[in-house]
mmCIF file of N, CA and C in Angstrom:
data_model
loop_
_atom_site.group_PDB
_atom_site.id
_atom_site.type_symbol
_atom_site.label_atom_id
_atom_site.label_comp_id
_atom_site.label_asym_id
_atom_site.label_seq_id
_atom_site.Cartn_x
_atom_site.Cartn_y
_atom_site.Cartn_z
ATOM 1 N N MET O 1 -35.585 6.966 8.810
ATOM 2 C CA MET O 1 -34.312 5.549 9.136
ATOM 3 C C MET O 1 -33.880 6.030 10.580
ATOM 4 N N ASP O 2 -33.772 4.408 10.912
ATOM 5 C CA ASP O 2 -33.550 4.476 12.699
ATOM 6 C C ASP O 2 -31.967 4.562 12.831
ATOM 7 N N GLY O 3 -31.604 4.761 13.984
ATOM 8 C CA GLY O 3 -29.932 4.349 14.122
ATOM 9 C C GLY O 3 -29.530 3.317 13.774
ATOM 10 N N GLY O 4 -29.894 2.305 13.766
ATOM 11 C CA GLY O 4 -29.616 0.893 12.919
ATOM 12 C C GLY O 4 -29.110 1.119 11.659
ATOM 13 N N GLY O 5 -29.723 1.513 11.001
ATOM 14 C CA GLY O 5 -29.846 1.351 9.355
ATOM 15 C C GLY O 5 -28.165 2.786 9.010
ATOM 16 N N VAL O 6 -28.782 3.893 9.868
ATOM 17 C CA VAL O 6 -27.333 4.932 9.408
ATOM 18 C C VAL O 6 -26.253 3.959 10.015
ATOM 19 N N PHE O 7 -26.079 3.149 11.006
ATOM 20 C CA PHE O 7 -24.608 2.511 11.447
ATOM 21 C C PHE O 7 -24.214 1.525 10.255
ATOM 22 N N TRP O 8 -25.115 1.129 9.517
ATOM 23 C CA TRP O 8 -24.829 -0.040 8.152
ATOM 24 C C TRP O 8 -24.383 0.793 7.284
ATOM 25 N N TRP O 9 -24.997 1.778 7.216
ATOM 26 C CA TRP O 9 -24.886 2.604 6.032
ATOM 27 C C TRP O 9 -23.110 3.182 6.079
ATOM 28 N N LEU O 10 -23.180 3.767 7.359
ATOM 29 C CA LEU O 10 -21.452 4.272 7.766
ATOM 30 C C LEU O 10 -20.634 2.991 7.682
ATOM 31 N N ALA O 11 -20.861 1.816 8.133
ATOM 32 C CA ALA O 11 -19.932 0.941 8.213
ATOM 33 C C ALA O 11 -19.563 0.504 6.743
ATOM 34 N N GLY O 12 -20.811 0.507 5.814
ATOM 35 C CA GLY O 12 -20.660 0.408 4.538
ATOM 36 C C GLY O 12 -19.881 0.837 3.980
ATOM 37 N N ALA O 13 -20.025 2.093 3.704
ATOM 38 C CA ALA O 13 -19.244 3.385 3.256
ATOM 39 C C ALA O 13 -17.781 3.070 3.689
ATOM 40 N N ALA O 14 -17.076 3.229 5.062
ATOM 41 C CA ALA O 14 -15.960 2.573 5.759
ATOM 42 C C ALA O 14 -15.588 1.423 4.790
ATOM 43 N N VAL O 15 -15.925 0.751 4.860
ATOM 44 C CA VAL O 15 -15.386 -0.573 3.996
ATOM 45 C C VAL O 15 -15.103 -0.298 2.499
ATOM 46 N N VAL O 16 -16.103 0.503 1.848
ATOM 47 C CA VAL O 16 -15.795 0.656 0.412
ATOM 48 C C VAL O 16 -14.516 2.231 0.630
ATOM 49 N N VAL O 17 -14.842 2.491 1.401
ATOM 50 C CA VAL O 17 -13.181 3.534 1.413
ATOM 51 C C VAL O 17 -12.240 2.860 1.634
ATOM 52 N N SER O 18 -12.146 1.776 2.618
ATOM 53 C CA SER O 18 -10.879 1.076 2.753
ATOM 54 C C SER O 18 -10.171 -0.007 1.616
ATOM 55 N N LEU O 19 -11.221 -0.346 0.873
ATOM 56 C CA LEU O 19 -11.136 -1.055 -0.237
ATOM 57 C C LEU O 19 -10.292 -0.286 -1.302
ATOM 58 N N VAL O 20 -10.818 0.619 -1.665
ATOM 59 C CA VAL O 20 -10.268 1.833 -2.513
ATOM 60 C C VAL O 20 -8.945 2.394 -2.414
ATOM 61 N N VAL O 21 -8.850 2.414 -0.702
ATOM 62 C CA VAL O 21 -7.325 3.004 -0.720
ATOM 63 C C VAL O 21 -6.394 2.155 -1.007
ATOM 64 N N ALA O 22 -6.622 0.937 -0.303
ATOM 65 C CA ALA O 22 -5.789 -0.245 -0.378
ATOM 66 C C ALA O 22 -5.598 -0.907 -1.773
ATOM 67 N N ALA O 23 -6.937 -0.769 -2.762
ATOM 68 C CA ALA O 23 -5.978 -0.702 -4.352
ATOM 69 C C ALA O 23 -5.802 0.080 -5.088
ATOM 70 N N VAL O 24 -5.577 1.584 -4.525
ATOM 71 C CA VAL O 24 -4.652 2.546 -5.192
ATOM 72 C C VAL O 24 -3.333 2.295 -4.267
ATOM 73 N N LEU O 25 -3.080 1.553 -3.384
ATOM 74 C CA LEU O 25 -1.681 1.680 -2.854
ATOM 75 C C LEU O 25 -1.414 0.194 -3.702
ATOM 76 N N VAL O 26 -1.853 -0.699 -3.375
ATOM 77 C CA VAL O 26 -1.570 -1.816 -4.537
ATOM 78 C C VAL O 26 -1.217 -1.515 -5.753
ATOM 79 N N VAL O 27 -1.786 -0.524 -6.710
ATOM 80 C CA VAL O 27 -1.707 0.031 -7.773
ATOM 81 C C VAL O 27 -0.077 1.023 -7.939
ATOM 82 N N LYS O 28 0.048 1.410 -6.898
ATOM 83 C CA LYS O 28 1.330 2.105 -6.658
ATOM 84 C C LYS O 28 2.508 1.399 -6.185
ATOM 85 N N LEU O 29 2.131 0.262 -5.392
ATOM 86 C CA LEU O 29 3.332 -0.699 -5.443
ATOM 87 C C LEU O 29 3.674 -1.306 -6.485
ATOM 88 N N VAL O 30 2.779 -2.062 -7.696
ATOM 89 C CA VAL O 30 3.103 -2.345 -8.403
ATOM 90 C C VAL O 30 3.743 -1.843 -9.674
ATOM 91 N N GLN O 31 3.390 -0.312 -9.489
ATOM 92 C CA GLN O 31 4.333 0.870 -10.553
ATOM 93 C C GLN O 31 5.564 0.528 -10.101
ATOM 94 N N ALA O 32 6.086 0.239 -8.791
ATOM 95 C CA ALA O 32 7.097 0.949 -8.278
ATOM 96 C C ALA O 32 8.298 -0.748 -8.129
ATOM 97 N N ARG O 33 7.790 -1.510 -9.582
ATOM 98 C CA ARG O 33 8.088 -2.625 -9.681
ATOM 99 C C ARG O 33 9.408 -2.781 -10.021
ATOM 100 N N LYS O 34 9.928 -1.442 -11.026
ATOM 101 C CA LYS O 34 10.852 -0.922 -11.225
ATOM 102 C C LYS O 34 12.097 -1.085 -10.715
ATOM 103 N N LEU O 35 11.565 -0.597 -8.941
ATOM 104 C CA LEU O 35 12.604 -0.715 -8.085
ATOM 105 C C LEU O 35 13.146 -2.046 -7.858
ATOM 106 N N LEU O 36 12.261 -2.880 -8.046
ATOM 107 C CA LEU O 36 12.816 -4.260 -7.625
ATOM 108 C C LEU O 36 13.646 -4.846 -7.912
ATOM 109 N N THR O 37 13.824 -4.708 -9.501
ATOM 110 C CA THR O 37 15.293 -5.035 -10.678
ATOM 111 C C THR O 37 16.051 -4.243 -10.244
ATOM 112 N N ALA O 38 16.164 -2.889 -9.725
ATOM 113 C CA ALA O 38 17.504 -2.146 -9.603
ATOM 114 C C ALA O 38 18.125 -2.645 -8.538
ATOM 115 N N SER O 39 19.503 -2.916 -8.598
ATOM 116 C CA SER O 39 20.605 -3.239 -8.112
ATOM 117 C C SER O 39 20.986 -2.856 -6.999
ATOM 118 N N GLY O 40 21.074 -2.915 -5.712
ATOM 119 C CA GLY O 40 21.612 -2.108 -5.043
ATOM 120 C C GLY O 40 20.802 -1.416 -3.753
ATOM 121 N N ILE O 41 19.334 -1.962 -4.103
ATOM 122 C CA ILE O 41 18.335 -2.158 -2.934
ATOM 123 C C ILE O 41 18.472 -3.065 -2.278
ATOM 124 N N PRO O 42 18.442 -3.150 -1.052
ATOM 125 C CA PRO O 42 18.513 -3.793 -0.186
ATOM 126 C C PRO O 42 17.081 -4.941 -0.374
ATOM 127 N N MET O 43 17.672 -6.446 -0.338
ATOM 128 C CA MET O 43 16.447 -7.479 -0.337
ATOM 129 C C MET O 43 15.781 -7.304 0.965
ATOM 130 N N SER O 44 15.624 -6.942 2.265
ATOM 131 C CA SER O 44 14.839 -6.169 2.801
ATOM 132 C C SER O 44 13.839 -5.692 2.586
ATOM 133 N N ASN O 45 14.125 -4.867 1.846
ATOM 134 C CA ASN O 45 12.948 -3.915 1.021
ATOM 135 C C ASN O 45 12.202 -4.615 -0.064
ATOM 136 N N LYS O 46 13.113 -5.452 -0.631
ATOM 137 C CA LYS O 46 12.227 -6.439 -1.980
ATOM 138 C C LYS O 46 11.310 -7.272 -1.151
ATOM 139 N N VAL O 47 11.735 -7.529 0.024
ATOM 140 C CA VAL O 47 10.942 -8.923 0.441
ATOM 141 C C VAL O 47 9.871 -8.217 1.661
ATOM 142 N N LEU O 48 10.132 -7.088 1.724
ATOM 143 C CA LEU O 48 8.673 -6.104 2.177
ATOM 144 C C LEU O 48 7.876 -6.035 1.817
ATOM 145 N N PHE O 49 8.134 -5.719 0.389
ATOM 146 C CA PHE O 49 7.043 -5.463 -0.980
ATOM 147 C C PHE O 49 6.488 -6.686 -1.008
ATOM 148 N N TRP O 50 7.075 -7.727 -1.101
ATOM 149 C CA TRP O 50 6.061 -8.892 -1.784
ATOM 150 C C TRP O 50 5.469 -9.191 -0.522
ATOM 151 N N GLY O 51 6.007 -9.163 0.630
ATOM 152 C CA GLY O 51 5.137 -9.804 2.060
ATOM 153 C C GLY O 51 3.956 -9.114 2.096
ATOM 154 N N SER O 52 4.198 -7.449 2.011
ATOM 155 C CA SER O 52 2.757 -6.527 2.267
ATOM 156 C C SER O 52 1.782 -7.354 0.855
ATOM 157 N N ILE O 53 2.057 -7.299 -0.236
ATOM 158 C CA ILE O 53 1.074 -7.819 -1.131
ATOM 159 C C ILE O 53 -0.044 -9.107 -0.389
ATOM 160 N N ALA O 54 1.257 -9.991 -0.306
ATOM 161 C CA ALA O 54 0.930 -11.319 0.691
ATOM 162 C C ALA O 54 0.011 -11.025 1.799
ATOM 163 N N TYR O 55 0.627 -10.318 2.434
ATOM 164 C CA TYR O 55 -0.658 -9.876 3.480
ATOM 165 C C TYR O 55 -1.711 -9.758 3.160
ATOM 166 N N LEU O 56 -1.792 -8.895 2.202
ATOM 167 C CA LEU O 56 -2.866 -8.259 1.984
ATOM 168 C C LEU O 56 -4.140 -8.976 1.209
ATOM 169 N N ILE O 57 -3.514 -9.944 0.330
ATOM 170 C CA ILE O 57 -4.518 -11.219 0.212
ATOM 171 C C ILE O 57 -4.598 -12.241 1.148
ATOM 172 N N SER O 58 -4.115 -12.547 2.383
ATOM 173 C CA SER O 58 -3.880 -13.330 3.046
ATOM 174 C C SER O 58 -5.102 -13.432 3.962
ATOM 175 N N PRO O 59 -6.104 -14.728 4.447
ATOM 176 C CA PRO O 59 -6.941 -14.516 5.170
ATOM 177 C C PRO O 59 -6.623 -14.065 6.433
ATOM 178 N N VAL O 60 -5.604 -14.389 6.665
ATOM 179 C CA VAL O 60 -5.153 -14.153 8.517
ATOM 180 C C VAL O 60 -4.524 -12.663 8.541
ATOM 181 N N ASP O 61 -5.345 -11.693 9.246
ATOM 182 C CA ASP O 61 -5.097 -10.755 9.456
ATOM 183 C C ASP O 61 -5.241 -10.276 11.060
ATOM 184 N N LEU O 62 -4.543 -8.903 11.383
ATOM 185 C CA LEU O 62 -4.401 -8.722 12.601
ATOM 186 C C LEU O 62 -5.891 -8.256 13.068
ATOM 187 N N LEU O 63 -6.578 -7.367 11.933
ATOM 188 C CA LEU O 63 -7.975 -7.144 12.218
ATOM 189 C C LEU O 63 -8.627 -7.682 11.038
ATOM 190 N N PRO O 64 -10.021 -7.937 11.383
ATOM 191 C CA PRO O 64 -10.925 -8.716 10.531
ATOM 192 C C PRO O 64 -10.941 -7.899 9.233
ATOM 193 N N ASP O 65 -11.091 -8.740 8.131
ATOM 194 C CA ASP O 65 -11.359 -8.374 6.881
ATOM 195 C C ASP O 65 -11.874 -7.217 6.247
ATOM 196 N N PRO O 66 -12.785 -7.078 6.765
ATOM 197 C CA PRO O 66 -13.915 -5.526 6.269
ATOM 198 C C PRO O 66 -12.805 -4.110 6.992
ATOM 199 N N VAL O 67 -11.789 -4.197 7.731
ATOM 200 C CA VAL O 67 -11.198 -3.158 8.269
ATOM 201 C C VAL O 67 -9.748 -3.295 7.875
ATOM 202 N N LEU O 68 -9.537 -2.847 6.892
ATOM 203 C CA LEU O 68 -8.432 -3.185 6.054
ATOM 204 C C LEU O 68 -7.279 -1.973 6.218
ATOM 205 N N LEU O 69 -7.496 -1.187 8.208
ATOM 206 C CA LEU O 69 -6.873 -0.122 8.326
ATOM 207 C C LEU O 69 -4.910 -1.142 8.253
ATOM 208 N N ASP O 70 -4.841 -2.329 8.922
ATOM 209 C CA ASP O 70 -3.497 -3.089 9.110
ATOM 210 C C ASP O 70 -2.748 -3.150 7.697
ATOM 211 N N ASP O 71 -3.987 -3.909 6.786
ATOM 212 C CA ASP O 71 -3.588 -4.036 5.596
ATOM 213 C C ASP O 71 -2.829 -2.291 4.779
ATOM 214 N N ILE O 72 -3.792 -1.652 5.008
ATOM 215 C CA ILE O 72 -3.197 -0.116 4.468
ATOM 216 C C ILE O 72 -1.953 -0.110 4.954
ATOM 217 N N GLY O 73 -1.853 0.405 6.102
ATOM 218 C CA GLY O 73 -0.668 0.401 6.807
ATOM 219 C C GLY O 73 0.549 -0.239 6.630
ATOM 220 N N LEU O 74 0.140 -1.465 6.551
ATOM 221 C CA LEU O 74 1.897 -2.147 5.755
ATOM 222 C C LEU O 74 2.051 -1.691 4.753
ATOM 223 N N LEU O 75 1.009 -1.523 3.728
ATOM 224 C CA LEU O 75 1.407 -1.253 2.330
ATOM 225 C C LEU O 75 1.950 0.038 2.113
ATOM 226 N N LEU O 76 1.725 1.042 2.923
ATOM 227 C CA LEU O 76 2.207 2.255 3.075
ATOM 228 C C LEU O 76 3.645 2.186 3.627
ATOM 229 N N ILE O 77 3.990 1.046 4.353
ATOM 230 C CA ILE O 77 5.604 0.952 4.976
ATOM 231 C C ILE O 77 6.304 0.648 3.932
ATOM 232 N N ALA O 78 5.693 -0.105 3.227
ATOM 233 C CA ALA O 78 6.397 -0.987 1.941
ATOM 234 C C ALA O 78 6.939 -0.101 1.188
ATOM 235 N N LEU O 79 5.671 0.634 0.677
ATOM 236 C CA LEU O 79 6.236 1.700 -0.213
ATOM 237 C C LEU O 79 6.854 2.791 -0.170
ATOM 238 N N ARG O 80 6.505 3.255 0.971
ATOM 239 C CA ARG O 80 7.791 4.457 1.857
ATOM 240 C C ARG O 80 9.087 3.495 1.802
ATOM 241 N N SER O 81 9.087 2.612 2.651
ATOM 242 C CA SER O 81 10.712 1.951 2.246
ATOM 243 C C SER O 81 11.079 1.655 1.070
ATOM 244 N N LEU O 82 10.478 1.152 -0.187
ATOM 245 C CA LEU O 82 11.020 1.005 -1.492
ATOM 246 C C LEU O 82 11.694 2.317 -2.138
ATOM 247 N N HIS O 83 10.918 3.191 -1.570
ATOM 248 C CA HIS O 83 11.112 4.754 -2.048
ATOM 249 C C HIS O 83 12.136 4.989 -1.580
ATOM 250 N N LYS O 84 12.502 4.882 -0.449
ATOM 251 C CA LYS O 84 13.496 5.398 0.795
ATOM 252 C C LYS O 84 14.678 4.675 0.203
ATOM 253 N N ALA O 85 14.605 3.410 -0.082
ATOM 254 C CA ALA O 85 15.975 2.742 -0.482
ATOM 255 C C ALA O 85 16.479 3.179 -2.212
ATOM 256 N N ALA O 86 15.271 3.519 -2.762
ATOM 257 C CA ALA O 86 15.548 3.933 -4.042
ATOM 258 C C ALA O 86 16.263 5.208 -4.489
ATOM 259 N N ALA O 87 15.764 5.989 -3.248
ATOM 260 C CA ALA O 87 16.226 7.664 -3.268
ATOM 261 C C ALA O 87 17.762 7.573 -2.815
ATOM 262 N N GLU O 88 18.155 6.890 -1.593
ATOM 263 C CA GLU O 88 19.729 6.754 -1.545
ATOM 264 C C GLU O 88 20.190 6.323 -2.563
ATOM 265 N N LEU O 89 19.803 5.035 -2.804
ATOM 266 C CA LEU O 89 20.859 4.313 -4.028
ATOM 267 C C LEU O 89 20.803 5.230 -5.460
ATOM 268 N N ARG O 90 19.882 6.259 -5.900
ATOM 269 C CA ARG O 90 20.149 6.812 -6.799
ATOM 270 C C ARG O 90 19.142 7.770 -6.850
ATOM 271 N N PRO O 91 19.760 9.257 -6.563
ATOM 272 C CA PRO O 91 18.672 10.647 -6.094
ATOM 273 C C PRO O 91 18.046 10.524 -7.321
ATOM 274 N N GLY O 92 16.543 10.447 -7.023
ATOM 275 C CA GLY O 92 15.357 10.760 -8.049
ATOM 276 C C GLY O 92 14.749 9.554 -8.803
ATOM 277 N N LEU O 93 15.449 8.338 -8.612
ATOM 278 C CA LEU O 93 15.035 7.180 -8.776
ATOM 279 C C LEU O 93 13.423 6.953 -8.184
ATOM 280 N N GLY O 94 13.660 7.142 -6.740
ATOM 281 C CA GLY O 94 12.902 6.577 -5.827
ATOM 282 C C GLY O 94 11.539 7.647 -5.925
ATOM 283 N N ARG O 95 11.370 9.024 -6.695
ATOM 284 C CA ARG O 95 10.450 9.839 -6.503
ATOM 285 C C ARG O 95 9.416 9.660 -7.917
ATOM 286 N N PRO O 96 8.173 10.361 -7.931
ATOM 287 C CA PRO O 96 7.349 10.342 -8.961
ATOM 288 C C PRO O 96 7.740 10.674 -10.314
ATOM 289 N N ALA O 97 7.756 10.495 -11.340
ATOM 290 C CA ALA O 97 8.157 11.245 -12.639
ATOM 291 C C ALA O 97 7.567 12.200 -12.827
ATOM 292 N N ALA O 98 7.850 13.341 -13.046
ATOM 293 C CA ALA O 98 7.322 15.071 -13.309
ATOM 294 C C ALA O 98 6.528 14.745 -14.320
ATOM 295 N N GLY O 99 5.340 15.455 -13.951
ATOM 296 C CA GLY O 99 4.030 15.341 -14.957
ATOM 297 C C GLY O 99 3.216 14.499 -14.888
ATOM 298 N N ASP O 100 3.402 13.610 -13.812
ATOM 299 C CA ASP O 100 2.348 12.508 -13.390
ATOM 300 C C ASP O 100 0.936 12.978 -12.808
ATOM 301 N N GLY O 101 1.132 14.041 -12.417
ATOM 302 C CA GLY O 101 -0.453 14.742 -12.089
ATOM 303 C C GLY O 101 -0.330 14.486 -10.112
ATOM 304 N N ASN O 102 0.897 13.442 -10.403
ATOM 305 C CA ASN O 102 0.750 12.990 -8.660
ATOM 306 C C ASN O 102 1.005 14.212 -7.496
ATOM 307 N N GLY O 103 1.903 14.494 -7.726
ATOM 308 C CA GLY O 103 2.310 15.853 -6.723
ATOM 309 C C GLY O 103 2.741 15.028 -5.240
ATOM 310 N N ASP O 104 2.539 14.125 -5.310
ATOM 311 C CA ASP O 104 3.040 13.842 -3.285
ATOM 312 C C ASP O 104 4.313 13.443 -3.589
ATOM 313 N N ALA O 105 5.496 13.356 -2.489
ATOM 314 C CA ALA O 105 6.320 12.776 -2.352
ATOM 315 C C ALA O 105 6.651 12.048 -1.570
ATOM 316 N N LEU O 106 6.804 10.534 -1.676
ATOM 317 C CA LEU O 106 6.669 9.707 -0.450
ATOM 318 C C LEU O 106 7.842 9.049 -0.181
#
């Protein structure tokens, strides 16, 4: 295989990995939807949540669509701010449930 073929394989792998990471983050954001109905969570956090979902599916991006680094970054910011707001409101609400196998605290 020549150098050009290796480049395309690596580029394809990077696209697949970024798509998987973005999909996992969207699933986590959707699972956090109970936080959207919690009273006391600032509206800015709720807007950031829905804005990050809209940005992910929007054709307008800072980086071209095969490169999802900007989308992933915005999703991470939205998830982190939503959980932080929930944790400030009620300790324990913004953390993953015990025994879910996740183990990471956002």
